[in-house]
Short mmCIF file of C-alpha atoms in Angstrom, two decimals:
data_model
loop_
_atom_site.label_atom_id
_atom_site.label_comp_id
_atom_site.label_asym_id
_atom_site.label_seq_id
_atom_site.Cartn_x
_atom_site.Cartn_y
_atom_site.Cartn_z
CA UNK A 90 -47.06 -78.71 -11.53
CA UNK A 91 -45.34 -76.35 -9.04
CA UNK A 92 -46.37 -73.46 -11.38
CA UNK A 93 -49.92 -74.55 -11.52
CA UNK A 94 -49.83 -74.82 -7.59
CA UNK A 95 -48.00 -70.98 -7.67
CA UNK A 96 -50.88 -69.84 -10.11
CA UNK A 97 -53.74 -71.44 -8.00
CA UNK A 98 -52.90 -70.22 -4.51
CA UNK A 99 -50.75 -67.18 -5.37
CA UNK A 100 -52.92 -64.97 -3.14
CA UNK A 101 -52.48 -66.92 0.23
CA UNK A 102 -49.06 -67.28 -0.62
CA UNK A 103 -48.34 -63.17 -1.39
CA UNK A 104 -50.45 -62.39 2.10
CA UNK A 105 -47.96 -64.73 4.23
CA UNK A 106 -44.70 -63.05 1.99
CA UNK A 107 -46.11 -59.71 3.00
CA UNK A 108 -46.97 -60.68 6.38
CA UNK A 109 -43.42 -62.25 7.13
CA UNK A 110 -41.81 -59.91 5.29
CA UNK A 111 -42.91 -56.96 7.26
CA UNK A 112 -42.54 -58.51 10.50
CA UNK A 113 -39.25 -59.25 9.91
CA UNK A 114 -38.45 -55.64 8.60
CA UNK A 115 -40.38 -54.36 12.06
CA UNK A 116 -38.25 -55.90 14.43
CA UNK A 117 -34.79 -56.33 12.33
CA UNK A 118 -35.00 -52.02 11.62
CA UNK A 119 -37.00 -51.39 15.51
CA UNK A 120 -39.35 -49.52 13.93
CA UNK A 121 -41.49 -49.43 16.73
CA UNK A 122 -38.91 -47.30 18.74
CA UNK A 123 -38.09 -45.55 15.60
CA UNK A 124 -41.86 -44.45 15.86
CA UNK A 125 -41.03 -42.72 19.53
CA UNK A 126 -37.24 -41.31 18.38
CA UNK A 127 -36.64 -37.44 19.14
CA UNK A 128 -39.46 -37.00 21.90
CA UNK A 129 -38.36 -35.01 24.09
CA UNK A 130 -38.85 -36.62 27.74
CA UNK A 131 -37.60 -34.59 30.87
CA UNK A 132 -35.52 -35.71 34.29
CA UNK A 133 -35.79 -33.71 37.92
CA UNK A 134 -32.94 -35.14 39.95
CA UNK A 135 -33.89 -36.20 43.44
CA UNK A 136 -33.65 -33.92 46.12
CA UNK A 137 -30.09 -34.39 47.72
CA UNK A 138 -30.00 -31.67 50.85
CA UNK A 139 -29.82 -32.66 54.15
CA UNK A 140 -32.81 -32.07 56.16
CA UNK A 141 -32.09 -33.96 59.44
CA UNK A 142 -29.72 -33.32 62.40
CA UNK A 143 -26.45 -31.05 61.72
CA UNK A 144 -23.00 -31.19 63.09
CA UNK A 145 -23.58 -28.78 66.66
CA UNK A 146 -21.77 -25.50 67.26
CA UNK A 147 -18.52 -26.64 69.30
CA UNK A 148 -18.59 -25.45 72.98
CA UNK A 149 -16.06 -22.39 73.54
CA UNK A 150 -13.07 -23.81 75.85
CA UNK A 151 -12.84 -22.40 79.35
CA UNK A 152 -9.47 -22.39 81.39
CA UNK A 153 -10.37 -20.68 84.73
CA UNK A 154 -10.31 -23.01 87.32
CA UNK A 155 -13.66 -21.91 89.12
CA UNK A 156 -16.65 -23.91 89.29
CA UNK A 157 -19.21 -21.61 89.40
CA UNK A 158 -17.45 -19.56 86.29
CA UNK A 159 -18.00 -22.81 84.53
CA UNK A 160 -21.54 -23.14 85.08
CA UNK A 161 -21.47 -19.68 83.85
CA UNK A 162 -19.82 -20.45 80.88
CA UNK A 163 -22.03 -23.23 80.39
CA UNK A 164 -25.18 -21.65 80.99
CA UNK A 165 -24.64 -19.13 78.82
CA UNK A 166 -23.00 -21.21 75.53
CA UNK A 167 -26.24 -23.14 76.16
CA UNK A 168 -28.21 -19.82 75.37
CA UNK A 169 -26.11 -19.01 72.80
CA UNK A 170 -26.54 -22.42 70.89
CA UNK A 171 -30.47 -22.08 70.92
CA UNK A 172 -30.09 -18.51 68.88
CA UNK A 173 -27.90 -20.08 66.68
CA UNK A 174 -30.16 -22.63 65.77
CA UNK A 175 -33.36 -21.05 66.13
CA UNK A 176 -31.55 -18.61 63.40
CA UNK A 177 -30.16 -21.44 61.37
CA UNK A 178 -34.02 -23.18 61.27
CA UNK A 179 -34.81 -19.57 60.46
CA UNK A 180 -32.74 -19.76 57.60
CA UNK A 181 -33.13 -23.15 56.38
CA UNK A 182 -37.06 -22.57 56.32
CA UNK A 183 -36.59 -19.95 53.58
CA UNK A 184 -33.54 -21.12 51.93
CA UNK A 185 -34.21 -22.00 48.29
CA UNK A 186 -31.79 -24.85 46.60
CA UNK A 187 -31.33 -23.82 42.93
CA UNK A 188 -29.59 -27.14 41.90
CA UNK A 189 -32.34 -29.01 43.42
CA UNK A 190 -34.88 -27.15 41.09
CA UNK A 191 -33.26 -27.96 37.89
CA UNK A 192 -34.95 -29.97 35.25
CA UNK A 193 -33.41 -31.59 31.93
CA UNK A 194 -34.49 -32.23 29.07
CA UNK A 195 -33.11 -35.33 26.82
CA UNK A 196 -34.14 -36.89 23.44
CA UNK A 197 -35.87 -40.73 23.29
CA UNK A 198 -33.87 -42.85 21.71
CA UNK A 199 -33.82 -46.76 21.15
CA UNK A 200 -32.33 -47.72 24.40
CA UNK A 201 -34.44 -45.09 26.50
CA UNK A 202 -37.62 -46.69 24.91
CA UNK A 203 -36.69 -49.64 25.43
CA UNK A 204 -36.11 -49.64 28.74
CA UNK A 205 -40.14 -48.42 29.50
CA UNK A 206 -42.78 -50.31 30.98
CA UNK A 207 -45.09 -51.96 28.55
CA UNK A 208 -42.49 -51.56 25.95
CA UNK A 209 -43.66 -55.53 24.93
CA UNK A 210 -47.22 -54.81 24.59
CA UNK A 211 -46.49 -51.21 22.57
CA UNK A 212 -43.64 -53.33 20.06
CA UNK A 213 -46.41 -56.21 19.68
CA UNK A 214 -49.18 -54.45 19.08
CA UNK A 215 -47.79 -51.72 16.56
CA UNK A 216 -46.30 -54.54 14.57
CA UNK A 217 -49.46 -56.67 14.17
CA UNK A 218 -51.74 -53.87 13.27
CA UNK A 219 -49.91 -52.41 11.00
CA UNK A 220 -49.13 -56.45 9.24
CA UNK A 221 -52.73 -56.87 9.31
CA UNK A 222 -53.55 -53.15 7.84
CA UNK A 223 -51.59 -54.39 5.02
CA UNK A 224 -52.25 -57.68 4.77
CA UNK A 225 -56.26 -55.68 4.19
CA UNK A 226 -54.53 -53.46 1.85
CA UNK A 227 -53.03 -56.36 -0.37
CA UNK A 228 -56.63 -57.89 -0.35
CA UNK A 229 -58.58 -55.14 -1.61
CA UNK A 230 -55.46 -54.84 -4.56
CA UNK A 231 -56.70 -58.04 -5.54
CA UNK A 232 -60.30 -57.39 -5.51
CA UNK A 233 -62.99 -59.92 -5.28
CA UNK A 234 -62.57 -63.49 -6.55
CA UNK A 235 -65.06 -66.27 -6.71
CA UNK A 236 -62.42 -68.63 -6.06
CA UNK A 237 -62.65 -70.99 -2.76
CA UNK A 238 -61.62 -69.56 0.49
CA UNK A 239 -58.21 -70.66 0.16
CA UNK A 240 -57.13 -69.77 -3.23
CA UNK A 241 -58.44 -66.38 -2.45
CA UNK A 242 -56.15 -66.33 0.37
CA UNK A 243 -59.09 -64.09 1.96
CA UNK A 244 -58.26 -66.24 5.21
CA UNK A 245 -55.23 -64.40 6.11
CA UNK A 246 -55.85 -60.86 6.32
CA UNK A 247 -59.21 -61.53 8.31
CA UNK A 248 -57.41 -63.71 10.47
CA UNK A 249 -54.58 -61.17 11.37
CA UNK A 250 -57.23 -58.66 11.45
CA UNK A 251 -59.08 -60.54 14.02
CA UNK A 252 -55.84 -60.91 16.06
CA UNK A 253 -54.96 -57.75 15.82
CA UNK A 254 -58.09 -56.38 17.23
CA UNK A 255 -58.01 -59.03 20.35
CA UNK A 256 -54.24 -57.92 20.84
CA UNK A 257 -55.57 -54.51 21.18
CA UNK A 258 -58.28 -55.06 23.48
CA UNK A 259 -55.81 -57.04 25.69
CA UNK A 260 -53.14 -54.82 25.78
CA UNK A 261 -55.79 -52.09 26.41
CA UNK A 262 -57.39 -54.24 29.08
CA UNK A 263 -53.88 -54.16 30.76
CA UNK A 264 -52.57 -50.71 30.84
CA UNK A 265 -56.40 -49.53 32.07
CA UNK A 266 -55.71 -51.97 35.30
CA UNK A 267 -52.41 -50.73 36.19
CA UNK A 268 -52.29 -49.52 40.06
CA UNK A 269 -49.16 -46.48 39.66
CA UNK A 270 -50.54 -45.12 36.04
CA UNK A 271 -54.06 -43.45 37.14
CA UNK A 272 -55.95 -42.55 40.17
CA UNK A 273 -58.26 -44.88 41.60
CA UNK A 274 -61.46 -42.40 40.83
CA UNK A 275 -60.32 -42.38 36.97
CA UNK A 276 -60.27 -46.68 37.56
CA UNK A 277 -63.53 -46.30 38.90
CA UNK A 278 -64.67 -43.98 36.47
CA UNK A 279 -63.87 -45.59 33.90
CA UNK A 280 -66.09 -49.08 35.34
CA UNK A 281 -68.80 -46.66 35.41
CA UNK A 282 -68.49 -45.66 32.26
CA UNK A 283 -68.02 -49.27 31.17
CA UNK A 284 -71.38 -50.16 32.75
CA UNK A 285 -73.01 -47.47 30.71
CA UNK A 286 -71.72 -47.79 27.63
CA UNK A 287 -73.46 -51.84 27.85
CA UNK A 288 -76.88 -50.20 28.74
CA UNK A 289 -76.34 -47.81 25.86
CA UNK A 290 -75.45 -50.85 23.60
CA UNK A 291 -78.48 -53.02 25.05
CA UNK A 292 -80.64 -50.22 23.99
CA UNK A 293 -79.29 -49.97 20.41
CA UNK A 294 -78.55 -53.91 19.85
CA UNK A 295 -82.20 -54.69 21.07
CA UNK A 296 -84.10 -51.51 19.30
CA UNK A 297 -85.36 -50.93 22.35
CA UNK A 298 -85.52 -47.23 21.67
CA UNK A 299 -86.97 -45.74 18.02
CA UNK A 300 -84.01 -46.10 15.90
CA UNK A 301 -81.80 -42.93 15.57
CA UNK A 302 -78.95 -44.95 14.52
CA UNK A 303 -78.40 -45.73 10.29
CA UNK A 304 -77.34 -49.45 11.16
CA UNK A 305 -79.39 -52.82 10.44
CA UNK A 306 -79.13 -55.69 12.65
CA UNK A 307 -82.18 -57.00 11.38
CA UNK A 308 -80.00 -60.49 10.73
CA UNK A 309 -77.96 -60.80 13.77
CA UNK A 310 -79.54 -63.17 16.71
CA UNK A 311 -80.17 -61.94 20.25
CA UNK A 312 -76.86 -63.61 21.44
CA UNK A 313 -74.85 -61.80 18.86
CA UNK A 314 -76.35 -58.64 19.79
CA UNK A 315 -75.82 -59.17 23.55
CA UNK A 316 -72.19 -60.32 22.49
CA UNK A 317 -71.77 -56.44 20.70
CA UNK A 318 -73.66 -54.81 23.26
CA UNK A 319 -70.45 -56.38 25.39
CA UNK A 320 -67.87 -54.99 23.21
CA UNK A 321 -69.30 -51.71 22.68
CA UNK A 322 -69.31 -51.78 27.38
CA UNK A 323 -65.78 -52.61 27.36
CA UNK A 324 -64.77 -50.34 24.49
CA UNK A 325 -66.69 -47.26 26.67
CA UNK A 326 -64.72 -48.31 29.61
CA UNK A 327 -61.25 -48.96 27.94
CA UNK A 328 -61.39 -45.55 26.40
CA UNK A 329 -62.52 -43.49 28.84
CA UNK A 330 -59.07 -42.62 30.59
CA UNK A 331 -57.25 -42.23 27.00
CA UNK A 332 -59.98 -39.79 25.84
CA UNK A 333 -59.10 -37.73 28.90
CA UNK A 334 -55.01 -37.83 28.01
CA UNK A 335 -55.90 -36.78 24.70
CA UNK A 336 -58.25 -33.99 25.85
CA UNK A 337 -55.24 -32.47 27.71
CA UNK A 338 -52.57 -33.46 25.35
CA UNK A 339 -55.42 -31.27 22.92
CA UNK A 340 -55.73 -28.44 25.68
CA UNK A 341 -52.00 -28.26 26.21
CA UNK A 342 -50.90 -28.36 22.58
CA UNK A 343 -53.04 -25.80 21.42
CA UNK A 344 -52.35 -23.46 24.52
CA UNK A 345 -55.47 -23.20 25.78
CA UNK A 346 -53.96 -22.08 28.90
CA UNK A 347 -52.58 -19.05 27.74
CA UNK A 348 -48.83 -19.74 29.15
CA UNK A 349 -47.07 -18.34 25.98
CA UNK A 350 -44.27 -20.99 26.68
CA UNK A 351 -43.18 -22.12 23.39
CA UNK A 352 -41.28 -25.01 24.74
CA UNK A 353 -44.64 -26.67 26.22
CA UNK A 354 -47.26 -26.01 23.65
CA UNK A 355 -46.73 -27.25 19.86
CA UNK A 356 -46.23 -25.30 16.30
CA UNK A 357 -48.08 -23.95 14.07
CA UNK A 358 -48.49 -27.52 11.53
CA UNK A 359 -49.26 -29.86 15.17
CA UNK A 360 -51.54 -27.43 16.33
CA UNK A 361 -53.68 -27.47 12.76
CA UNK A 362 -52.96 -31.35 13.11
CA UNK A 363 -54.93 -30.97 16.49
CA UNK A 364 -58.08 -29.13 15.67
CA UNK A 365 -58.52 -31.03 12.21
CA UNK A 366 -58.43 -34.42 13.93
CA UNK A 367 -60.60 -32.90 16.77
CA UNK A 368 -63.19 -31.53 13.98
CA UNK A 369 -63.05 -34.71 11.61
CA UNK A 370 -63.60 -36.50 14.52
CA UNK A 371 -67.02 -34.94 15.96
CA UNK A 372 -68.24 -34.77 11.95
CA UNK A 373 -67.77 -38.78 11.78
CA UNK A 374 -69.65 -39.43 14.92
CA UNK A 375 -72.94 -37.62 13.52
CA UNK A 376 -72.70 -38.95 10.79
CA UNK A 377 -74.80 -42.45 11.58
CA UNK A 378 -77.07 -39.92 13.86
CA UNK A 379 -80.38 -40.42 11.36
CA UNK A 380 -81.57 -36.56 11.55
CA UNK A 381 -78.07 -35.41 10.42
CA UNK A 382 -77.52 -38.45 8.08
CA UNK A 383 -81.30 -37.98 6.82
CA UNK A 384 -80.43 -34.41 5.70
CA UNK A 385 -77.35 -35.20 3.56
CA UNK A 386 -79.12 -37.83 1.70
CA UNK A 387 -81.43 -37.54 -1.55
CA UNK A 388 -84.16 -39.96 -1.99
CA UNK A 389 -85.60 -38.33 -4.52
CA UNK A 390 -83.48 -38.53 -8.30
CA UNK A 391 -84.56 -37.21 -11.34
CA UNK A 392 -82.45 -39.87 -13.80
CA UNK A 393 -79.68 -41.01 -11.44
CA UNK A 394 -78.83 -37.69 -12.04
CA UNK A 395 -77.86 -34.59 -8.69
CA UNK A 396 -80.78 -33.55 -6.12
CA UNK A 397 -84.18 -32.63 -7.25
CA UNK A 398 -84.76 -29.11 -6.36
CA UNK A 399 -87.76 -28.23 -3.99
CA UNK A 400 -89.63 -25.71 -5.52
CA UNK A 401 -91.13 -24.04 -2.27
CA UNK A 402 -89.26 -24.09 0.71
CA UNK A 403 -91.33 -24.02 3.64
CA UNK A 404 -90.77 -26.12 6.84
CA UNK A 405 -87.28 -27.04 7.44
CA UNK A 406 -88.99 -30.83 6.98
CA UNK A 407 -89.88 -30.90 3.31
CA UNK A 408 -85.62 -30.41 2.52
CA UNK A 409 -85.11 -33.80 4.66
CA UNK A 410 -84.76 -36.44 1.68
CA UNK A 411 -85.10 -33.63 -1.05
CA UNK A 412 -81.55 -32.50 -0.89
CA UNK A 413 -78.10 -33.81 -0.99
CA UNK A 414 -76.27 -36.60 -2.18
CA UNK A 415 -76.92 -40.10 -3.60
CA UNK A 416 -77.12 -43.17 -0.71
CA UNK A 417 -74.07 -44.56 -2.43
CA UNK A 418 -72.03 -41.84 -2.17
CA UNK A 419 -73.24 -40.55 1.09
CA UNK A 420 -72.04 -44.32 2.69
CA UNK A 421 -68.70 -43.82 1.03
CA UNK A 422 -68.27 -40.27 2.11
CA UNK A 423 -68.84 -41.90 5.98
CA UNK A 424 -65.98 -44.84 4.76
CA UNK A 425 -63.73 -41.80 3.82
CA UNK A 426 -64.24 -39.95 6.79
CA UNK A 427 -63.71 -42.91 9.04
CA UNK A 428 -60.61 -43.51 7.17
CA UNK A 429 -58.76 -40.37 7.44
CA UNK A 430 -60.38 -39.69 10.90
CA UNK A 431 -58.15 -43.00 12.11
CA UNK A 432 -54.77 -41.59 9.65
CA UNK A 433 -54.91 -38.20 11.35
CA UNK A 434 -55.24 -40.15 14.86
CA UNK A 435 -52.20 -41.79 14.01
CA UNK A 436 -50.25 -38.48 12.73
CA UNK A 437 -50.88 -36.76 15.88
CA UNK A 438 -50.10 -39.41 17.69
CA UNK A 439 -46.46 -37.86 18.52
CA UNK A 440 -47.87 -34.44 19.19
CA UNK A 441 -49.88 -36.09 21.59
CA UNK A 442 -47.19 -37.81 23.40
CA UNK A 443 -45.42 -34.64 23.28
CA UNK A 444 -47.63 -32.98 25.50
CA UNK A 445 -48.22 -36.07 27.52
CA UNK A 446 -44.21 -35.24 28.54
CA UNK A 447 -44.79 -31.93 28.60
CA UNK A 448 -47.67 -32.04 31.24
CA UNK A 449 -45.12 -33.00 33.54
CA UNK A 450 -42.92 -29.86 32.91
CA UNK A 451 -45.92 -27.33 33.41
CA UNK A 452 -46.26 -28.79 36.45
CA UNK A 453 -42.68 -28.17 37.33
CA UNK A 454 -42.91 -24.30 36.06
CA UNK A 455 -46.59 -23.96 38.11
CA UNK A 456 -45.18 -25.32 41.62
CA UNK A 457 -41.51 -23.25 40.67
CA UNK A 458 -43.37 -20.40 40.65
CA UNK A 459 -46.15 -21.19 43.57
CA UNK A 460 -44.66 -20.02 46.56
CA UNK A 461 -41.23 -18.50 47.40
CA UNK A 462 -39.68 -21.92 48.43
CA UNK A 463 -41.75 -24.11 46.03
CA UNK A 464 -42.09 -28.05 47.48
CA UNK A 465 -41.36 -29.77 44.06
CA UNK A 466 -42.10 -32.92 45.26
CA UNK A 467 -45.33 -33.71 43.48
CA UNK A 468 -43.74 -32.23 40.47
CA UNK A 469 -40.42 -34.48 40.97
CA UNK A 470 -42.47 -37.57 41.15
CA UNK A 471 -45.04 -36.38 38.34
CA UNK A 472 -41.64 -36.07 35.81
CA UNK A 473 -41.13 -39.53 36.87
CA UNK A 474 -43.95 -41.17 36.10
CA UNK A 475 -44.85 -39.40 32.74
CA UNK A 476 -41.45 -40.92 31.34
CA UNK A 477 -41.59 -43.72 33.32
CA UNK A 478 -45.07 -44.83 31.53
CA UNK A 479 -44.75 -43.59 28.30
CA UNK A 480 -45.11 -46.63 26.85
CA UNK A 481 -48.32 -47.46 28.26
CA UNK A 482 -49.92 -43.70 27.29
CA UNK A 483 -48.65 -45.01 23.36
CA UNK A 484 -50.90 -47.79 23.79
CA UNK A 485 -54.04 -45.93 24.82
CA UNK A 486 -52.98 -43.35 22.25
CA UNK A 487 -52.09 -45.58 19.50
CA UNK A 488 -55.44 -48.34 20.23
CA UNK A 489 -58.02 -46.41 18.98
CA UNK A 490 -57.04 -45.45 15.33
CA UNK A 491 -55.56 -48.87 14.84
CA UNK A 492 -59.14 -50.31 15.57
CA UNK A 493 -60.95 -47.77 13.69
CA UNK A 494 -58.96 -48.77 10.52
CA UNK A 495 -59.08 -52.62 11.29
CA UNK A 496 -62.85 -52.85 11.97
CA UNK A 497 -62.52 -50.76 8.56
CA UNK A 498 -61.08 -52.88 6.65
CA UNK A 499 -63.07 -55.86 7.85
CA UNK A 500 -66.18 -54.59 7.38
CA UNK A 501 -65.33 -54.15 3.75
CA UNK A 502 -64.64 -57.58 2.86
CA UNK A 503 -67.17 -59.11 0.29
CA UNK A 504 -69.52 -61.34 1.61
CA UNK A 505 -68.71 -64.30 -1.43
CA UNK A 506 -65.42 -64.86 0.43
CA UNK A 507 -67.36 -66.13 3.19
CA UNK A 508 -69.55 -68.67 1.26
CA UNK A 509 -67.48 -71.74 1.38
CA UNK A 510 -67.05 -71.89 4.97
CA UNK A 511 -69.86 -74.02 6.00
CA UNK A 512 -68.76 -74.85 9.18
CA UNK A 513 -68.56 -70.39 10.41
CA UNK A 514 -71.31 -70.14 8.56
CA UNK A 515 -73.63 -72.07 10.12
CA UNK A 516 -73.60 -70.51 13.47
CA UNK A 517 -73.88 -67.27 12.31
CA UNK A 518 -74.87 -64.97 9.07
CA UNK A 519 -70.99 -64.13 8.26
CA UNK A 520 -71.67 -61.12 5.82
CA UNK A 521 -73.94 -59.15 7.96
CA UNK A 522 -71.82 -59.87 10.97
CA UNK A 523 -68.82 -59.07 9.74
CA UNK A 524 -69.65 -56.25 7.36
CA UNK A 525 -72.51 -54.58 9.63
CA UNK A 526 -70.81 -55.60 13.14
CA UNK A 527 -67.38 -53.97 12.32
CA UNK A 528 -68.45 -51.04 10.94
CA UNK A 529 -70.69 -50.14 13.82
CA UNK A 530 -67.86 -51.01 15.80
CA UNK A 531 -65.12 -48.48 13.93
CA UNK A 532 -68.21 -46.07 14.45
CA UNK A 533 -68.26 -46.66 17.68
CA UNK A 534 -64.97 -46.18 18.40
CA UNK A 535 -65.15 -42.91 17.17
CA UNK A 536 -68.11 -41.81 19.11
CA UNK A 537 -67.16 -42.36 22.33
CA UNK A 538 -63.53 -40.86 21.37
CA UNK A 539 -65.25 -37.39 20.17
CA UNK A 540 -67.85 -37.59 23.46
CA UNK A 541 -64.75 -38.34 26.07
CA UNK A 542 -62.77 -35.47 24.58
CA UNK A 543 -65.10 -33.09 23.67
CA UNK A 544 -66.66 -33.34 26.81
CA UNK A 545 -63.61 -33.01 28.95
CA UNK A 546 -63.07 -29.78 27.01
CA UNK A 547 -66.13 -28.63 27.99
CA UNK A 548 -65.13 -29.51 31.54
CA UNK A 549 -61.70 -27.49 31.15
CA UNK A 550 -63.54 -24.81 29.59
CA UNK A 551 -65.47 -24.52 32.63
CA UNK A 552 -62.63 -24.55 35.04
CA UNK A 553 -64.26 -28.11 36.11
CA UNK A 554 -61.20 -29.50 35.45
CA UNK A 555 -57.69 -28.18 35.01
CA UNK A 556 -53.82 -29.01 34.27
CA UNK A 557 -52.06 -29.39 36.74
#
């Protein structure tokens, strides 16, 4: 009996050992703070001299008896003391204190990450999404079954998958409304953007517009679409200030700047890390763009077999749907892409946070070298609040990758698993919500990451913007 039970419902009960398993393993080993060990993160102690009033110069002592000698005396110490400390302010105005310039450097560890703001939401959400990544993982091992929902155990991984994305959209929700992190403009950028980004999704949801987009929601109701044309607003708007960190982090890393400081920019493997998640990136966006898509795809096969060759080549129209590759492998080429376009988010994640710190000590070197008594104020409290926050910057950083590979992994789920769920079912067409939903989503995600940064490169490039 018990190994007919183990036999029958073997999946569900592998998912919930894996999911366990590796939550317990997360938080036993701190593997989330393991993630951030050896970053370097830099401290600028406060500034300790003593602006305000000094001890006065001590009168000189006068022992002659005479009044009027006295007066004298006194009139003339009186002069004396306002050249003194006219000089002295003289003095102090261009005196430069070395030990209040210093900067130090130290290595994250456990108890320094720790110790951050949004530590919580960073721990949470890297554990979940990476439980439900392979909680997907484990499912597509198995491959499809025809089995009930429950002996499938398909249940669990969409169900962590689901949770992981909502824990990502609230943790992302969070860190975009914090008061110290940003400026108010970015905030109210980034609404802006928001706002946009739903007009842009009305127009695509609704086919309001010709379609120039390879997706079908030819299935999907009107309040579905409004419902996605939602997400894809708050996405746009949630991502709009991490796009710019990352643009920097990019500009920075691969000095753009021209600084040849070694300690602020990154090697020679981070920087090709860099410009091949920068490249990927911008290749996966057009891909869903129908004139690109239209030109990589054959429609016209001679046996199943390559791309019929066009015998005169004319207009640039007639190779459209003559040349490339099958539709089936053109769609998985665009799974691929997506794939390793979120894995090389995630490996330069660090390099990214690297620079993120090391923003803050270009902007000590740049004010050090301003002026010939540099105010280091702004670059005091700048050190401060990079290493204060670099919790919350993981978050932004760490988000989009993590929801590029969920919506993934959801959208390739088969729709069978779905068929014995009546109750889902009913109020909307699971398969092409989930399958056609998610992966417009992950593309999504992607889009507006490649438009944020490259077009805040642009901006740099410019000298619209700039580092400081």
């Amino acid at each position: 009996m018990l190994l007919q039970f183990l036999q029958t419902y073997k999946n569900p009960i592998l998912h919930t050992t894996l999911s366990l398993s590796l939550t317990f393993l997360f938080l036993f080993f701190k593997i989330p703070s393991f993630f951030l060990y050896g970053l370097h993160t830099y401290i600028q102690p406060d500034n300790t001299s003593q602006n305000g009033a000094r001890a006065a110069i001590r009168r000189p002592d006068s022992s002659e008896p005479n009044s009027n000698n006295n007066n004298n005396n006194n009139n003339v110490s009186s002069e004396l003391r306002k050249r003194v400390k006219s000089k002295s302010k003289d003095k102090d105005k261009f005196e430069f204190d070395e030990n209040n310039a210093q900067i130090f450097r130290l290595k994250l560890d456990n108890n320094h990450v720790q110790s951050r703001l949004y530590f919580d939401e960073y721990n949470t959400a890297f554990t979940l999404s990476f439980v439900s990544l392979s909680c997907l993982l484990l499912k597509f091992y198995f491959g499809e079954s025809s089995s009930g929902v429950l002996e499938n155990g398909v249940f669990v991984p969409v169900l962590l998958g689901l949770m992981g994305v909502l824990k990502l959209f609230i943790s992302l929700a969070k860190v975009s409304f914090e008061k110290s992190a940003s400026r108010s403009s970015e905030k109210q950028l980034s609404v802006l953007v928001g706002a946009m980004g739903f007009l842009v999704g009305l127009v695509i949801c609704f086919e309001i517009v010709p379609l120039f987009l390879d997706f079908n929601f030819g299935l999907i109701g009107g309040f579905e679409r409004f419902i996605v044309a939602v997400l894809m607003g708050c996405l746009s708007g949630f991502l709009f200030m991490p796009g710019m960190k990352n643009a920097r982090a990019f500009w920075i890393g691969t000095d753009q700047l021209r600084s040849n400081l070694p300690m602020i920019y990154c090697g020679w493997f981070a920087r090709m890390i860099l410009y091949a998640n920068s490249m990927l990136i911008m290749f996966t966006a057009l891909l869903w763009i129908n004139p690109f898509s239209e030109i990589l795809v054959n429609n016209n096969n001679d046996d199943g077999k390559g791309a019929r060759v066009v015998s005169e080549i004319g207009d640039a129209e007639r190779l459209v749907g003559n040349v490339g590759m099958s539709s089936s492998d053109f769609n998985k080429l665009r799974l691929w892409c997506l794939l390793l376009s979120g894995l090389l988010q995630i490996m330069a994640l660090r390099p990214n946070l690297q620079m993120y710190l090391n923003e803050a000590l270009l902007s000590w070197y740049q004010r050090l070298h301003a002026s010939k008594v540099p105010d280091l104020d702004f670059s005091r409290a700048k050190v401060f609040l990079h290493n204060h926050y670099i919790c919350l910057v993981v978050v932004q950083l760490f988000a989009p990758p993590i929801l590029v590979l969920l919506f993934v992994g959801l959208s390739q789920i088969d729709s069978s698993s779905f068929q014995n769920i009546e109750s889902v079912c009913s109020l909307l067409p699971c398969s092409v919500f989930v399958k056609e939903v998610a992966l417009f989503l992950a593309w999504w995600v992607v889009f507006v990451w490649a438009i944020f940064t490259s077009g805040s490169l642009v901006l740099y490039r410019r000298g619209i913007l700039y580092v400081s």
